[in-house]
Short mmCIF file of N, CA and C in Angstrom, two decimals:
data_model
loop_
_atom_site.label_atom_id
_atom_site.label_comp_id
_atom_site.label_asym_id
_atom_site.label_seq_id
_atom_site.Cartn_x
_atom_site.Cartn_y
_atom_site.Cartn_z
N MET A 89 53.23 16.26 52.94
CA MET A 89 53.16 14.73 54.13
C MET A 89 52.22 14.65 55.16
N ILE A 90 51.64 14.22 55.68
CA ILE A 90 50.65 13.60 57.17
C ILE A 90 50.90 12.90 57.97
N LEU A 91 51.57 13.19 59.07
CA LEU A 91 51.96 12.13 60.12
C LEU A 91 51.01 12.06 60.85
N SER A 92 50.54 10.28 61.15
CA SER A 92 49.47 10.70 62.31
C SER A 92 50.21 10.43 62.85
N SER A 93 49.09 10.36 64.58
CA SER A 93 50.30 9.84 65.90
C SER A 93 50.49 8.69 66.33
N HIS A 94 50.04 7.66 64.94
CA HIS A 94 50.94 6.58 65.65
C HIS A 94 52.01 6.54 65.01
N GLN A 95 52.19 7.10 63.72
CA GLN A 95 53.43 7.48 63.11
C GLN A 95 55.03 7.98 63.89
N LEU A 96 54.46 8.79 64.85
CA LEU A 96 55.51 10.11 65.15
C LEU A 96 55.81 9.18 66.45
N GLY A 97 54.70 8.03 66.95
CA GLY A 97 55.29 7.13 68.21
C GLY A 97 54.38 7.86 69.28
N VAL A 98 53.60 8.56 69.09
CA VAL A 98 52.27 8.91 70.21
C VAL A 98 51.31 8.31 69.85
N ALA A 99 50.58 8.33 71.45
CA ALA A 99 49.32 7.24 71.45
C ALA A 99 48.20 8.12 71.20
N ALA A 100 47.66 7.36 70.44
CA ALA A 100 46.06 8.46 70.08
C ALA A 100 45.24 8.57 71.41
N PRO A 101 44.52 9.32 71.37
CA PRO A 101 43.53 9.98 72.76
C PRO A 101 42.84 8.17 73.13
N SER A 102 42.34 7.42 71.78
CA SER A 102 41.49 6.06 72.40
C SER A 102 42.94 5.06 72.51
N ASP A 103 44.06 5.33 72.25
CA ASP A 103 44.42 4.33 72.80
C ASP A 103 45.47 4.35 73.98
N ARG A 104 44.77 5.76 74.46
CA ARG A 104 45.61 5.51 76.19
C ARG A 104 45.34 5.26 77.32
N PRO A 105 45.69 3.81 77.96
CA PRO A 105 45.36 3.60 79.51
C PRO A 105 44.28 4.22 80.12
N PRO A 106 43.27 4.00 80.80
CA PRO A 106 42.60 5.04 81.54
C PRO A 106 43.75 5.50 82.76
N SER A 107 43.07 6.72 82.34
CA SER A 107 44.27 7.69 83.60
C SER A 107 43.02 8.33 84.90
N SER A 108 43.64 8.44 85.50
CA SER A 108 42.57 9.08 86.72
C SER A 108 43.39 10.40 86.93
N GLU A 109 43.77 11.05 86.47
CA GLU A 109 44.77 12.04 86.28
C GLU A 109 43.50 13.00 85.22
N SER A 110 43.36 12.23 84.05
CA SER A 110 42.49 13.06 82.82
C SER A 110 40.79 12.88 83.28
N ASP A 111 40.79 11.95 84.20
CA ASP A 111 39.23 11.55 84.91
C ASP A 111 39.12 13.19 85.61
N GLU A 112 39.90 12.63 86.54
CA GLU A 112 39.74 14.30 87.40
C GLU A 112 40.23 15.44 87.09
N ALA A 113 40.42 15.65 85.69
CA ALA A 113 40.26 17.12 85.14
C ALA A 113 38.96 17.14 84.79
N LEU A 114 38.62 15.88 83.72
CA LEU A 114 37.47 15.77 83.29
C LEU A 114 36.27 16.41 84.15
N SER A 115 36.33 15.65 85.76
CA SER A 115 35.54 15.66 86.45
C SER A 115 35.21 17.09 86.85
N ALA A 116 36.34 17.56 86.72
CA ALA A 116 36.41 19.20 87.70
C ALA A 116 35.70 20.15 86.32
N ARG A 117 36.27 19.71 85.18
CA ARG A 117 35.18 20.72 84.47
C ARG A 117 33.67 20.10 84.17
N LEU A 118 33.53 19.17 84.38
CA LEU A 118 31.79 18.98 84.77
C LEU A 118 31.75 19.51 85.85
N ARG A 119 32.04 19.81 86.87
CA ARG A 119 31.56 20.38 88.16
C ARG A 119 31.68 21.59 88.01
N ASP A 120 32.65 22.66 87.47
CA ASP A 120 32.87 23.78 86.93
C ASP A 120 31.55 23.97 86.49
N LEU A 121 31.19 23.23 85.25
CA LEU A 121 30.14 23.80 84.37
C LEU A 121 28.88 23.44 84.94
N SER A 122 28.49 22.47 86.02
CA SER A 122 27.50 22.62 86.55
C SER A 122 27.08 23.44 87.48
N LEU A 123 27.95 24.20 88.00
CA LEU A 123 27.60 25.78 88.97
C LEU A 123 27.60 26.86 88.32
N VAL A 124 27.66 26.81 86.46
CA VAL A 124 27.19 28.46 86.36
C VAL A 124 25.85 28.62 86.41
N GLU A 125 25.22 29.67 86.51
CA GLU A 125 23.71 29.81 86.16
C GLU A 125 23.43 30.80 84.63
N LEU A 126 22.65 30.61 84.14
CA LEU A 126 22.46 31.52 82.76
C LEU A 126 22.20 32.94 83.24
N ASP A 127 21.40 32.75 84.05
CA ASP A 127 21.06 33.70 83.99
C ASP A 127 22.36 35.15 84.83
N ALA A 128 23.10 34.63 86.22
CA ALA A 128 23.88 35.59 86.90
C ALA A 128 25.14 35.54 85.16
N LEU A 129 25.29 34.43 84.69
CA LEU A 129 25.95 34.56 83.44
C LEU A 129 25.66 35.81 82.57
N THR A 130 24.60 36.12 82.18
CA THR A 130 24.24 37.05 81.26
C THR A 130 23.38 37.79 81.52
N ALA A 131 23.74 38.18 83.14
CA ALA A 131 23.00 39.88 83.70
C ALA A 131 24.05 41.02 83.19
N GLY A 132 23.02 41.76 82.59
CA GLY A 132 23.81 43.01 82.11
C GLY A 132 24.01 42.82 81.16
N LEU A 133 24.14 42.11 80.18
CA LEU A 133 24.20 41.79 78.60
C LEU A 133 23.15 42.23 77.36
N ALA A 134 23.59 43.08 76.37
CA ALA A 134 22.68 42.94 75.70
C ALA A 134 21.99 41.45 75.17
N SER A 135 20.68 41.62 74.51
CA SER A 135 20.11 40.36 74.13
C SER A 135 21.32 39.57 73.36
N ALA A 136 21.98 40.55 71.94
CA ALA A 136 22.85 40.36 71.53
C ALA A 136 23.76 38.92 72.01
N GLU A 137 24.18 40.29 72.54
CA GLU A 137 25.25 39.75 73.56
C GLU A 137 25.21 38.28 74.58
N ALA A 138 24.21 38.36 74.86
CA ALA A 138 23.79 37.42 75.81
C ALA A 138 23.47 36.00 75.42
N GLN A 139 23.30 36.00 74.18
CA GLN A 139 23.13 35.17 73.12
C GLN A 139 24.45 34.48 72.45
N VAL A 140 24.91 35.30 72.56
CA VAL A 140 26.21 34.42 71.76
C VAL A 140 27.02 34.10 73.58
N VAL A 141 26.64 34.33 74.45
CA VAL A 141 27.85 33.78 76.03
C VAL A 141 26.49 32.52 75.85
N ILE A 142 25.37 32.65 75.48
CA ILE A 142 25.21 31.30 75.75
C ILE A 142 24.92 30.37 75.09
N ALA A 143 25.40 30.33 73.57
CA ALA A 143 25.35 29.75 73.00
C ALA A 143 26.81 29.05 72.80
N THR A 144 27.82 30.19 73.40
CA THR A 144 29.00 29.34 73.77
C THR A 144 29.28 28.15 74.93
N PHE A 145 28.01 28.83 75.82
CA PHE A 145 28.09 27.53 76.97
C PHE A 145 27.41 27.15 76.98
N ALA A 146 26.69 26.45 75.75
CA ALA A 146 26.02 25.52 75.38
C ALA A 146 27.13 24.63 74.69
N ASP A 147 27.78 25.25 74.08
CA ASP A 147 28.70 24.36 73.10
C ASP A 147 30.20 24.04 73.88
N ASP A 148 30.31 24.76 75.31
CA ASP A 148 31.01 24.06 75.76
C ASP A 148 30.63 23.23 76.25
N VAL A 149 29.43 22.96 76.97
CA VAL A 149 29.43 22.10 78.20
C VAL A 149 28.76 20.93 77.00
N ALA A 150 28.56 20.79 75.79
CA ALA A 150 28.30 19.95 74.52
C ALA A 150 29.31 19.25 74.62
N ASP A 151 30.12 19.91 74.50
CA ASP A 151 31.71 19.63 74.23
C ASP A 151 32.23 18.67 75.60
N ALA A 152 31.85 18.92 76.55
CA ALA A 152 32.18 18.40 77.96
C ALA A 152 31.47 17.07 78.25
N LEU A 153 30.34 16.88 77.68
CA LEU A 153 29.32 15.77 77.60
C LEU A 153 29.59 14.59 76.64
N HIS A 154 30.67 15.10 75.51
CA HIS A 154 30.57 14.32 74.78
C HIS A 154 32.29 13.48 74.96
N GLU A 155 32.68 14.33 75.79
CA GLU A 155 33.74 14.12 75.95
C GLU A 155 33.48 12.79 77.38
N ALA A 156 32.74 12.86 78.30
CA ALA A 156 31.88 12.32 79.35
C ALA A 156 31.89 10.87 78.45
N ARG A 157 30.94 11.36 77.33
CA ARG A 157 30.51 10.17 77.23
C ARG A 157 31.47 9.26 75.88
N ALA A 158 32.20 9.39 76.13
CA ALA A 158 33.15 8.49 75.66
C ALA A 158 34.39 7.81 76.76
N ARG A 159 34.67 8.91 77.26
CA ARG A 159 35.39 8.01 78.97
C ARG A 159 34.18 7.00 79.48
N VAL A 160 32.96 7.16 79.44
CA VAL A 160 32.27 6.43 79.90
C VAL A 160 32.27 4.89 79.45
N THR A 161 31.96 5.51 78.05
CA THR A 161 31.96 4.07 77.50
C THR A 161 33.56 3.45 77.19
N ALA A 162 34.38 3.92 77.55
CA ALA A 162 35.38 3.49 77.94
C ALA A 162 35.57 2.44 79.01
N LEU A 163 35.54 2.52 79.83
CA LEU A 163 35.24 2.60 81.31
C LEU A 163 34.35 1.43 81.18
N ARG A 164 33.15 1.22 80.84
CA ARG A 164 32.60 0.12 80.61
C ARG A 164 33.01 -1.02 79.95
N GLN A 165 33.70 -0.42 79.08
CA GLN A 165 34.78 -1.56 78.33
C GLN A 165 35.80 -2.11 79.14
N ALA A 166 36.13 -1.87 79.99
CA ALA A 166 37.06 -1.61 81.35
C ALA A 166 36.24 -2.87 81.97
N ILE A 167 34.96 -2.82 82.34
CA ILE A 167 34.11 -3.46 83.29
C ILE A 167 33.75 -4.66 82.54
N ALA A 168 33.36 -4.44 81.32
CA ALA A 168 33.04 -5.57 80.97
C ALA A 168 33.93 -6.73 80.88
N GLY A 169 33.85 -8.13 79.93
CA GLY A 169 34.64 -9.43 79.71
C GLY A 169 34.28 -10.07 80.96
N PRO A 170 34.94 -11.44 80.84
CA PRO A 170 34.80 -12.64 81.10
C PRO A 170 34.55 -11.84 82.86
N ASP A 171 33.85 -13.06 84.08
CA ASP A 171 34.03 -13.10 84.96
C ASP A 171 34.96 -13.41 86.41
N PRO A 172 35.68 -12.60 87.31
CA PRO A 172 36.94 -13.01 87.09
C PRO A 172 36.86 -13.62 88.43
N LEU A 173 35.67 -13.94 89.08
CA LEU A 173 35.31 -15.30 89.87
C LEU A 173 34.63 -16.59 89.29
N ASN A 174 35.15 -16.53 88.08
CA ASN A 174 34.99 -17.74 87.07
C ASN A 174 36.03 -18.60 88.28
N ILE A 175 36.74 -18.60 88.91
CA ILE A 175 37.80 -19.76 89.76
C ILE A 175 36.97 -20.35 90.58
N LEU A 176 35.88 -19.98 90.84
CA LEU A 176 34.93 -20.87 91.67
C LEU A 176 34.24 -22.38 90.78
N ASP A 177 34.43 -22.11 90.01
CA ASP A 177 34.04 -23.63 89.39
C ASP A 177 35.17 -24.15 88.96
N LEU A 178 36.48 -23.83 89.90
CA LEU A 178 37.27 -25.09 89.48
C LEU A 178 37.16 -25.72 90.71
N GLN A 179 38.19 -27.15 90.54
CA GLN A 179 38.25 -27.57 92.06
C GLN A 179 39.13 -26.98 92.69
N PRO A 180 38.80 -27.09 94.02
CA PRO A 180 40.15 -26.97 94.78
C PRO A 180 41.11 -27.12 94.84
N ARG A 181 41.66 -28.54 94.55
CA ARG A 181 42.73 -28.95 94.33
C ARG A 181 43.79 -27.84 92.71
N GLN A 182 42.94 -27.56 92.08
CA GLN A 182 43.62 -26.62 91.03
C GLN A 182 43.74 -25.33 91.07
N ARG A 183 42.69 -24.97 92.61
CA ARG A 183 42.97 -23.60 92.78
C ARG A 183 44.30 -23.64 93.51
N ALA A 184 44.53 -24.65 94.49
CA ALA A 184 45.51 -25.12 95.47
C ALA A 184 46.99 -25.63 94.32
N SER A 185 47.24 -25.28 92.95
CA SER A 185 48.16 -25.34 92.32
C SER A 185 48.91 -24.02 92.28
N ASP A 186 50.48 -24.40 91.76
CA ASP A 186 51.40 -23.24 91.70
C ASP A 186 50.34 -22.13 90.50
N ALA A 187 49.94 -23.05 89.12
CA ALA A 187 49.05 -22.96 88.88
C ALA A 187 47.91 -21.61 88.92
N GLY A 188 47.01 -22.12 90.01
CA GLY A 188 46.25 -21.20 90.67
C GLY A 188 46.50 -20.19 91.68
N GLN A 189 47.83 -20.32 91.75
CA GLN A 189 48.56 -18.83 92.60
C GLN A 189 48.59 -17.95 91.63
N ALA A 190 49.58 -18.20 90.71
CA ALA A 190 49.04 -17.38 90.10
C ALA A 190 47.77 -17.18 89.22
N GLY A 191 47.15 -17.60 89.24
CA GLY A 191 45.89 -17.20 88.83
C GLY A 191 45.13 -16.25 89.89
N ALA A 192 45.09 -16.23 91.21
CA ALA A 192 44.90 -15.54 91.73
C ALA A 192 44.88 -14.18 91.78
N VAL A 193 46.34 -13.84 91.89
CA VAL A 193 46.73 -12.62 91.61
C VAL A 193 46.48 -11.83 90.55
N ARG A 194 46.18 -12.91 89.42
CA ARG A 194 45.27 -12.27 88.35
C ARG A 194 44.05 -11.77 88.56
N VAL A 195 43.17 -12.59 89.25
CA VAL A 195 41.51 -12.59 89.70
C VAL A 195 41.90 -11.14 90.56
N TYR A 196 42.47 -11.12 91.15
CA TYR A 196 42.82 -10.09 92.38
C TYR A 196 42.56 -8.56 91.53
N ASP A 197 44.07 -8.93 90.57
CA ASP A 197 44.16 -7.36 89.89
C ASP A 197 43.07 -6.98 89.16
N ARG A 198 42.35 -8.14 88.83
CA ARG A 198 40.97 -7.64 87.79
C ARG A 198 39.95 -7.30 88.32
N LEU A 199 39.89 -7.60 89.70
CA LEU A 199 38.76 -7.12 90.53
C LEU A 199 39.58 -5.85 90.78
N VAL A 200 40.22 -5.64 90.95
CA VAL A 200 40.62 -4.50 91.50
C VAL A 200 40.46 -3.17 90.13
N ALA A 201 40.78 -3.33 89.44
CA ALA A 201 40.57 -2.78 88.12
C ALA A 201 38.80 -2.34 87.51
N GLN A 202 38.23 -3.83 87.92
CA GLN A 202 36.70 -3.50 87.65
C GLN A 202 36.52 -2.54 88.77
N ALA A 203 36.47 -2.22 89.85
CA ALA A 203 35.80 -2.24 90.53
C ALA A 203 36.71 -0.18 90.82
N GLN A 204 38.15 0.04 90.36
CA GLN A 204 38.00 1.26 89.92
C GLN A 204 37.68 1.82 88.76
N ALA A 205 37.17 1.00 87.69
CA ALA A 205 36.36 1.32 86.51
C ALA A 205 34.79 1.49 87.11
N ALA A 206 34.64 1.01 87.99
CA ALA A 206 33.35 1.68 88.25
C ALA A 206 32.96 3.07 89.10
N ARG A 207 34.00 2.87 89.82
CA ARG A 207 33.74 4.03 90.87
C ARG A 207 34.09 5.22 89.83
N ALA A 208 35.31 5.46 89.13
CA ALA A 208 35.12 6.18 87.79
C ALA A 208 34.22 6.84 86.90
N LEU A 209 33.36 5.54 86.42
CA LEU A 209 32.10 5.54 85.57
C LEU A 209 30.98 6.37 86.42
N SER A 210 31.04 5.92 87.97
CA SER A 210 29.91 6.05 88.56
C SER A 210 29.88 8.09 88.75
N ARG A 211 31.09 8.22 88.42
CA ARG A 211 31.71 9.77 89.38
C ARG A 211 31.04 10.63 88.20
N LEU A 212 31.92 10.05 86.77
CA LEU A 212 31.30 10.81 85.74
C LEU A 212 29.61 10.54 85.39
N ALA A 213 29.19 9.37 85.39
CA ALA A 213 27.76 9.76 85.15
C ALA A 213 27.37 10.85 86.16
N ASP A 214 27.29 10.74 87.18
CA ASP A 214 26.92 11.54 88.30
C ASP A 214 26.48 12.68 87.76
N LEU A 215 28.18 13.44 87.66
CA LEU A 215 28.46 14.87 87.31
C LEU A 215 27.59 15.01 85.47
N ALA A 216 27.99 14.39 85.07
CA ALA A 216 27.14 13.97 83.49
C ALA A 216 25.83 14.64 84.00
N SER A 217 24.98 14.00 84.85
CA SER A 217 23.86 13.66 84.88
C SER A 217 23.10 14.91 85.05
N GLY A 218 23.69 15.37 86.27
CA GLY A 218 23.96 17.21 86.78
C GLY A 218 24.41 18.58 85.74
N LEU A 219 24.41 17.70 84.51
CA LEU A 219 24.71 18.66 83.78
C LEU A 219 23.98 19.16 82.25
N VAL A 220 23.63 17.97 81.99
CA VAL A 220 22.47 17.26 80.79
C VAL A 220 21.14 18.69 81.15
N GLY A 221 20.53 18.81 82.34
CA GLY A 221 19.56 20.13 82.35
C GLY A 221 20.03 21.71 82.10
N LYS A 222 20.91 21.53 82.49
CA LYS A 222 21.97 23.14 81.62
C LYS A 222 22.16 22.94 80.62
N LEU A 223 22.17 22.09 79.75
CA LEU A 223 22.44 22.16 78.11
C LEU A 223 20.96 22.27 77.46
N PHE A 224 20.16 21.68 78.09
CA PHE A 224 18.80 21.81 77.64
C PHE A 224 18.14 23.13 77.67
N GLU A 225 18.34 24.01 79.17
CA GLU A 225 18.47 25.21 79.75
C GLU A 225 18.58 26.53 78.21
N ALA A 226 20.46 25.76 77.55
CA ALA A 226 20.89 26.73 77.24
C ALA A 226 20.57 26.65 75.90
N ASP A 227 20.09 25.56 75.45
CA ASP A 227 19.34 25.72 74.52
C ASP A 227 18.30 25.99 73.92
N ARG A 228 17.39 25.90 74.91
CA ARG A 228 16.25 26.95 75.19
C ARG A 228 16.26 28.14 74.96
N ARG A 229 16.95 28.73 75.41
CA ARG A 229 17.40 30.09 75.28
C ARG A 229 18.30 30.75 74.37
N ARG A 230 19.02 29.89 73.63
CA ARG A 230 19.93 30.30 71.72
C ARG A 230 18.81 30.97 71.31
#
């Protein structure tokens, strides 16, 4: 009998809300991998050993970039959606009502969430962009 994570009551990775902790861990991984210099990594190794190390590095970089890609896609979805500032299209008396006050809180929360997602997306995209060249270089040397 196979139990899925849903049957056990554990959220699957795609069901989890955005996490700044997981973004930090991914950012650190991308940053660390971007610091690796293949020449330094393979210095003193025989050709066959160097090939294994380069292939392992390339696989690790590709895996990190796959993870970044999935997270960037999720962040784009968090940014998308209806325009929170569509309240500007309401009449002033509607915005001044009690329902309008509750709407102001929702608009504020949505704008803050969009800003946080945009910052996270920017950081991950910037880090991933610096790592793509490393993947191409490692693939050329395989």
